[in-house]
CSV table of C-alpha atoms in Angstrom, one decimal:
chain,number,residue,atom,x,y,z
A,667,UNK,CA,6.0,22.5,-4.5
A,668,UNK,CA,4.2,20.3,-1.9
A,669,UNK,CA,5.1,16.6,-1.5
A,670,UNK,CA,1.5,15.8,-2.5
A,671,UNK,CA,2.1,17.2,-6.0
A,672,UNK,CA,5.2,15.1,-6.5
A,673,UNK,CA,3.3,11.9,-5.3
A,674,UNK,CA,0.3,12.7,-7.6
A,675,UNK,CA,2.7,13.1,-10.5
A,676,UNK,CA,4.3,9.8,-9.9
A,677,UNK,CA,1.0,8.0,-9.8
A,678,UNK,CA,-0.2,9.8,-12.9
A,679,UNK,CA,2.9,8.6,-14.8
A,680,UNK,CA,2.3,5.0,-13.5
A,681,UNK,CA,-1.3,5.1,-14.4
A,682,UNK,CA,-0.6,6.3,-17.9
A,683,UNK,CA,2.0,3.7,-18.6
A,684,UNK,CA,0.1,0.9,-17.2
A,685,UNK,CA,-2.6,1.8,-19.7
A,686,UNK,CA,-0.3,1.9,-22.7
A,687,UNK,CA,3.3,2.8,-23.7
A,688,UNK,CA,3.8,6.5,-24.4
A,689,UNK,CA,6.2,9.0,-25.9
A,690,UNK,CA,7.5,11.7,-23.6
A,691,UNK,CA,5.3,14.3,-25.2
A,692,UNK,CA,2.1,12.1,-24.7
A,693,UNK,CA,3.2,11.5,-21.1
A,694,UNK,CA,3.9,15.2,-20.5
A,695,UNK,CA,0.5,16.2,-21.9
A,696,UNK,CA,-1.2,13.5,-19.8
A,697,UNK,CA,0.4,14.5,-16.4
A,698,UNK,CA,-0.2,18.3,-17.0
A,699,UNK,CA,-4.0,17.8,-18.0
A,700,UNK,CA,-4.5,15.7,-14.8
A,701,UNK,CA,-2.7,18.1,-12.6
A,702,UNK,CA,-4.7,21.0,-14.1
A,703,UNK,CA,-8.0,19.1,-13.3
A,704,UNK,CA,-6.8,18.8,-9.7
A,705,UNK,CA,-6.6,22.6,-9.7
A,706,UNK,CA,-2.8,22.4,-9.3
A,707,UNK,CA,-0.6,25.1,-10.8
A,708,UNK,CA,1.0,23.6,-13.9
A,709,UNK,CA,2.9,26.7,-14.9
A,710,UNK,CA,6.1,24.8,-14.1
A,711,UNK,CA,7.7,23.0,-17.0
A,712,UNK,CA,7.5,19.2,-16.9
A,713,UNK,CA,10.8,18.7,-18.7
A,714,UNK,CA,12.7,15.5,-19.7
A,715,UNK,CA,15.0,16.3,-16.8
A,716,UNK,CA,12.0,16.4,-14.4
A,717,UNK,CA,10.6,13.2,-15.8
A,718,UNK,CA,14.0,11.4,-15.3
A,719,UNK,CA,14.0,12.5,-11.6
A,720,UNK,CA,10.5,11.1,-11.3
A,721,UNK,CA,11.6,7.8,-12.9
A,722,UNK,CA,14.3,7.4,-10.3
A,723,UNK,CA,11.8,8.3,-7.5
A,724,UNK,CA,9.2,5.8,-8.8
A,725,UNK,CA,11.8,3.1,-8.8
A,726,UNK,CA,12.9,3.9,-5.2
A,727,UNK,CA,9.4,4.3,-3.8
A,728,UNK,CA,7.5,1.7,-5.7
A,729,UNK,CA,10.0,-0.7,-7.1
A,730,UNK,CA,8.7,-0.1,-10.6
A,731,UNK,CA,11.2,0.5,-13.4
A,732,UNK,CA,10.3,2.5,-16.5
A,733,UNK,CA,11.8,1.3,-19.7
A,734,UNK,CA,12.5,3.3,-22.9
A,735,UNK,CA,11.9,1.4,-26.3
A,736,UNK,CA,14.5,3.0,-28.7
A,737,UNK,CA,12.7,1.7,-31.7
A,738,UNK,CA,9.3,3.2,-30.9
A,739,UNK,CA,10.7,6.0,-28.7
A,740,UNK,CA,8.2,5.2,-26.0
A,741,UNK,CA,8.2,4.6,-22.3
A,742,UNK,CA,6.6,1.5,-20.7
A,743,UNK,CA,6.4,-0.5,-17.5
A,744,UNK,CA,6.4,-4.2,-16.9
A,745,UNK,CA,3.1,-5.0,-15.3
A,746,UNK,CA,4.6,-8.2,-13.7
A,747,UNK,CA,7.0,-5.8,-11.6
A,748,UNK,CA,4.0,-4.4,-9.8
A,749,UNK,CA,4.0,-7.3,-7.4
A,750,UNK,CA,3.7,-5.6,-3.9
A,751,UNK,CA,0.1,-5.7,-2.7
A,752,UNK,CA,0.2,-2.4,-1.2
A,753,UNK,CA,1.5,-0.7,-4.2
A,754,UNK,CA,-1.1,-2.5,-6.4
A,755,UNK,CA,-3.9,-1.4,-4.1
A,756,UNK,CA,-2.7,2.1,-3.9
A,757,UNK,CA,-2.6,2.3,-7.8
A,758,UNK,CA,-6.0,0.8,-8.1
A,759,UNK,CA,-7.4,3.2,-5.5
A,760,UNK,CA,-5.8,6.1,-7.4
A,761,UNK,CA,-7.1,4.9,-10.8
A,762,UNK,CA,-10.7,4.5,-9.4
A,763,UNK,CA,-10.4,7.9,-7.7
A,764,UNK,CA,-9.9,9.8,-10.9
A,765,UNK,CA,-12.1,7.8,-13.0
A,766,UNK,CA,-14.8,9.0,-10.7
A,767,UNK,CA,-13.4,12.6,-11.0
A,768,UNK,CA,-13.7,12.3,-14.8
A,769,UNK,CA,-17.4,11.5,-14.5
A,770,UNK,CA,-18.0,14.6,-12.3
A,771,UNK,CA,-21.0,12.9,-10.6
A,772,UNK,CA,-21.5,9.2,-9.6
A,773,UNK,CA,-25.0,8.5,-10.7
A,774,UNK,CA,-26.2,6.9,-13.0
A,775,UNK,CA,-22.8,5.4,-14.3
A,776,UNK,CA,-21.3,4.3,-10.9
A,777,UNK,CA,-23.0,2.3,-8.1
A,778,UNK,CA,-21.0,2.1,-4.9
A,779,UNK,CA,-21.5,-0.6,-2.2
A,780,UNK,CA,-24.0,0.7,0.3
A,781,UNK,CA,-22.5,-1.4,3.0
A,782,UNK,CA,-19.4,0.5,4.2
A,783,UNK,CA,-16.5,-0.2,6.7
A,784,UNK,CA,-16.7,2.2,9.7
A,785,UNK,CA,-13.7,3.6,11.5
A,786,UNK,CA,-11.7,4.8,8.4
A,787,UNK,CA,-11.7,8.3,9.8
A,788,UNK,CA,-9.2,7.1,12.4
A,789,UNK,CA,-6.6,5.8,10.0
A,790,UNK,CA,-4.8,9.1,9.4
A,791,UNK,CA,-4.3,9.7,13.1
A,792,UNK,CA,-3.2,6.1,13.8
A,793,UNK,CA,-0.7,6.1,10.9
A,794,UNK,CA,0.7,9.4,12.5
A,795,UNK,CA,1.1,7.6,15.8
A,796,UNK,CA,2.8,4.6,14.2
A,797,UNK,CA,5.3,6.7,12.4
A,798,UNK,CA,6.1,8.8,15.4
A,799,UNK,CA,5.8,6.0,18.0
A,800,UNK,CA,3.1,7.7,20.1
A,801,UNK,CA,1.1,5.5,22.6
A,802,UNK,CA,-2.7,5.4,21.9
A,803,UNK,CA,-5.5,5.3,24.2
A,804,UNK,CA,-9.2,4.4,23.3
A,805,UNK,CA,-12.4,2.9,24.3
A,806,UNK,CA,-13.1,-0.6,22.8
A,807,UNK,CA,-16.5,-2.3,22.4
A,808,UNK,CA,-16.6,-5.9,21.5
A,809,UNK,CA,-19.5,-7.1,19.3
A,810,UNK,CA,-20.4,-9.9,21.7
A,811,UNK,CA,-20.2,-7.9,25.0
A,812,UNK,CA,-22.5,-5.1,26.3
A,813,UNK,CA,-19.7,-3.2,28.1
A,814,UNK,CA,-16.6,-1.3,26.8
A,815,UNK,CA,-13.1,-1.4,28.0
A,816,UNK,CA,-10.3,1.3,28.1
A,817,UNK,CA,-7.1,0.3,26.2
A,818,UNK,CA,-3.6,1.7,26.1
A,819,UNK,CA,-1.5,0.3,23.4
A,820,UNK,CA,1.7,0.7,21.2
A,821,UNK,CA,0.5,0.8,17.7
A,822,UNK,CA,2.4,-1.3,15.1
A,823,UNK,CA,0.3,-1.3,11.9
A,824,UNK,CA,-3.2,-1.1,10.4
A,825,UNK,CA,-4.5,-4.2,8.5
A,826,UNK,CA,-7.4,-4.7,6.1
A,827,UNK,CA,-9.5,-7.8,6.1
A,828,UNK,CA,-12.9,-8.4,4.5
A,829,UNK,CA,-13.5,-4.7,4.0
A,830,UNK,CA,-12.8,-4.0,7.6
A,831,UNK,CA,-9.8,-2.1,9.0
A,832,UNK,CA,-7.9,-3.3,12.2
A,833,UNK,CA,-5.3,-1.9,14.4
A,834,UNK,CA,-2.3,-4.2,15.1
A,835,UNK,CA,-0.8,-3.2,18.4
A,836,UNK,CA,1.0,-4.2,21.6
A,837,UNK,CA,-1.4,-3.9,24.6
A,838,UNK,CA,0.6,-2.5,27.3
A,839,UNK,CA,-1.3,-4.1,30.3
A,840,UNK,CA,-1.0,-7.6,28.9
A,841,UNK,CA,2.1,-7.1,26.8
A,842,UNK,CA,0.5,-9.1,24.1
A,843,UNK,CA,0.1,-8.1,20.5
A,844,UNK,CA,-3.6,-7.8,19.7
A,845,UNK,CA,-6.0,-6.6,16.8
A,846,UNK,CA,-8.7,-4.2,17.3
A,847,UNK,CA,-11.4,-3.4,14.7
A,848,UNK,CA,-11.5,0.4,14.0
A,849,UNK,CA,-15.2,0.3,13.8
A,850,UNK,CA,-15.2,-0.8,17.5
A,851,UNK,CA,-12.9,1.9,18.6
A,852,UNK,CA,-14.0,5.3,20.0
A,853,UNK,CA,-12.6,8.2,22.0
A,854,UNK,CA,-9.2,7.7,20.3
A,855,UNK,CA,-6.4,9.8,21.9
A,856,UNK,CA,-2.9,10.2,20.5
A,857,UNK,CA,-0.8,10.8,23.7
A,858,UNK,CA,2.4,12.7,23.8
A,859,UNK,CA,4.2,9.6,25.3
A,860,UNK,CA,6.6,7.9,23.0
A,861,UNK,CA,7.6,4.2,23.2
A,862,UNK,CA,10.9,2.6,22.2
A,863,UNK,CA,10.8,0.7,18.9
A,864,UNK,CA,10.4,-3.1,19.1
A,865,UNK,CA,10.5,-5.9,16.6
A,866,UNK,CA,7.2,-7.4,15.3
A,867,UNK,CA,7.2,-8.6,11.7
A,868,UNK,CA,3.4,-8.1,10.7
A,869,UNK,CA,3.8,-9.8,7.3
A,870,UNK,CA,5.4,-12.9,8.9
A,871,UNK,CA,3.0,-13.1,11.8
A,872,UNK,CA,-0.2,-12.9,9.5
A,873,UNK,CA,1.5,-14.8,6.6
A,874,UNK,CA,-0.7,-17.9,7.2
A,875,UNK,CA,-3.8,-16.1,8.3
A,876,UNK,CA,-6.9,-15.9,6.2
A,877,UNK,CA,-7.9,-12.6,7.9
A,878,UNK,CA,-6.8,-11.3,11.2
A,879,UNK,CA,-7.3,-14.4,13.4
A,880,UNK,CA,-4.2,-16.4,14.3
A,881,UNK,CA,-5.6,-18.5,17.1
A,882,UNK,CA,-5.3,-21.8,15.1
A,883,UNK,CA,-2.2,-23.5,13.7
A,884,UNK,CA,-1.6,-23.4,10.0
A,885,UNK,CA,-2.2,-26.6,8.1
A,886,UNK,CA,-2.1,-27.8,4.5
A,887,UNK,CA,-5.7,-27.8,3.2
A,888,UNK,CA,-7.0,-29.2,-0.1
A,889,UNK,CA,-10.2,-27.8,-1.5
A,890,UNK,CA,-12.2,-28.9,-4.5
A,891,UNK,CA,-14.3,-26.3,-6.3
A,892,UNK,CA,-16.8,-26.6,-9.1
A,893,UNK,CA,-15.3,-25.5,-12.5
A,894,UNK,CA,-17.3,-22.3,-12.6
A,895,UNK,CA,-16.4,-21.4,-9.0
A,896,UNK,CA,-12.9,-22.5,-9.5
A,897,UNK,CA,-12.4,-20.0,-12.3
A,898,UNK,CA,-13.4,-17.2,-9.8
A,899,UNK,CA,-11.0,-18.5,-7.2
A,900,UNK,CA,-8.2,-18.7,-9.7
A,901,UNK,CA,-8.6,-15.0,-10.4
A,902,UNK,CA,-9.3,-13.9,-6.9
A,903,UNK,CA,-7.2,-16.3,-4.7
A,904,UNK,CA,-8.3,-17.1,-1.2
A,905,UNK,CA,-4.7,-17.0,0.1
A,906,UNK,CA,-1.2,-16.2,-1.1
A,907,UNK,CA,0.0,-19.8,-0.8
A,908,UNK,CA,-2.9,-21.1,-3.0
A,909,UNK,CA,-1.8,-23.2,-5.9
A,910,UNK,CA,-3.8,-25.6,-8.4
A,911,UNK,CA,-2.9,-29.3,-8.0
A,912,UNK,CA,-5.5,-30.7,-10.3
A,913,UNK,CA,-8.1,-29.4,-12.9
A,914,UNK,CA,-10.7,-31.4,-14.9
A,915,UNK,CA,-13.8,-30.5,-16.9
A,916,UNK,CA,-15.9,-30.8,-13.6
A,917,UNK,CA,-13.7,-29.4,-10.9
A,918,UNK,CA,-10.5,-27.4,-9.9
A,919,UNK,CA,-8.6,-28.5,-6.8
A,920,UNK,CA,-6.5,-26.1,-4.8
A,921,UNK,CA,-3.9,-26.6,-2.1
A,922,UNK,CA,-2.9,-24.0,0.4
A,923,UNK,CA,-1.2,-23.5,3.7
A,924,UNK,CA,-3.5,-21.6,6.1
A,925,UNK,CA,-4.8,-21.2,9.6
A,926,UNK,CA,-8.1,-23.0,9.8
A,927,UNK,CA,-9.8,-20.4,11.9
A,928,UNK,CA,-13.5,-19.3,12.2
A,929,UNK,CA,-13.3,-16.6,9.6
A,930,UNK,CA,-11.8,-19.1,7.1
A,931,UNK,CA,-14.5,-21.6,7.9
A,932,UNK,CA,-17.2,-18.9,7.3
A,933,UNK,CA,-15.6,-18.1,4.0
A,934,UNK,CA,-15.9,-21.6,2.8
A,935,UNK,CA,-19.5,-21.9,4.0
A,936,UNK,CA,-20.3,-18.9,1.7
A,937,UNK,CA,-19.5,-21.2,-1.3
A,938,UNK,CA,-22.2,-23.7,-0.3
A,939,UNK,CA,-22.1,-26.8,-2.5
A,940,UNK,CA,-19.6,-25.3,-4.9
A,941,UNK,CA,-16.7,-26.4,-2.6
A,942,UNK,CA,-15.6,-29.6,-0.8
A,943,UNK,CA,-12.8,-30.0,1.6
A,944,UNK,CA,-10.6,-33.1,0.7
A,945,UNK,CA,-8.0,-32.8,3.5
A,946,UNK,CA,-7.1,-32.7,6.4
A,947,UNK,CA,-9.6,-35.1,7.9
A,948,UNK,CA,-10.0,-33.1,11.0
A,949,UNK,CA,-11.1,-30.1,8.9
A,950,UNK,CA,-13.6,-32.2,7.0
A,951,UNK,CA,-15.3,-33.2,10.3
A,952,UNK,CA,-15.3,-29.6,11.3
A,953,UNK,CA,-17.1,-28.5,8.1
A,954,UNK,CA,-19.5,-31.5,8.4
A,955,UNK,CA,-20.5,-30.4,11.9
A,956,UNK,CA,-21.1,-26.8,10.8
A,957,UNK,CA,-23.2,-28.0,7.8
A,958,UNK,CA,-25.2,-30.3,10.1
A,959,UNK,CA,-25.8,-27.3,12.6
A,960,UNK,CA,-27.1,-25.3,9.6
A,961,UNK,CA,-29.3,-28.1,8.5
A,962,UNK,CA,-30.8,-28.5,12.1
A,963,UNK,CA,-31.9,-24.9,11.9
A,964,UNK,CA,-34.4,-25.8,9.2
A,965,UNK,CA,-35.7,-29.0,10.8
A,966,UNK,CA,-39.3,-28.7,11.9
């Protein structure tokens, strides 16, 4: 049996138990039906022993423990345990994937965003290079330049930001860690040349970043949103460090520790008059200048 089938089985178990607690028979029936719809041979017996192995694998791979309620004789998972962002995104993507499969066709029930991120076809090859430590070569075209450049890099990770995907890598010529948008990469070549492992903590390095830019120091910033917009920000935080420091009938005030980069400024401008920067003073001046520049565009 291929590893893909095992992986699908794990995700089907998680998907079912996120929906509701289930007895083993209900879980068994659900998993087998899903595998059958995937045109996967389900002639094997999904026994209690197999499920127990799956439970251990799910705990190891995803850090999710499956609990058994002796009173109701049902299995369940604690949603609060699904804290890792990558696990959550993977489970969400998986749930959406087979919700679409259930519908057989997209229209007229599902309407997808027409704007799409380019370069996703490179992800599989880049991950292969990362896992096997192969040097990459590619052509890169910046948005603001009319010419392209040839790059040779040691790939570290891929990172998502604002519906775009980026390669985090060590550029060999400059010996500097850089990020390259996959939509600006062409002629990608996975070489046979291996590189020695080196330490670069991606999570730590981007911890204070809003997106992929890290060219400004992180500072404590205080933002005041209108009540309605504040509700949205509470459910879809701007940053991991975000916390509520005040809430009234008219406004919600948040504090966060973040790099005050161009992409963060652009994000705040998107909220128009629904957000006000309260601190630091230097950032207030920056935002005032940007708003003034926008106003000048419409002066006759």
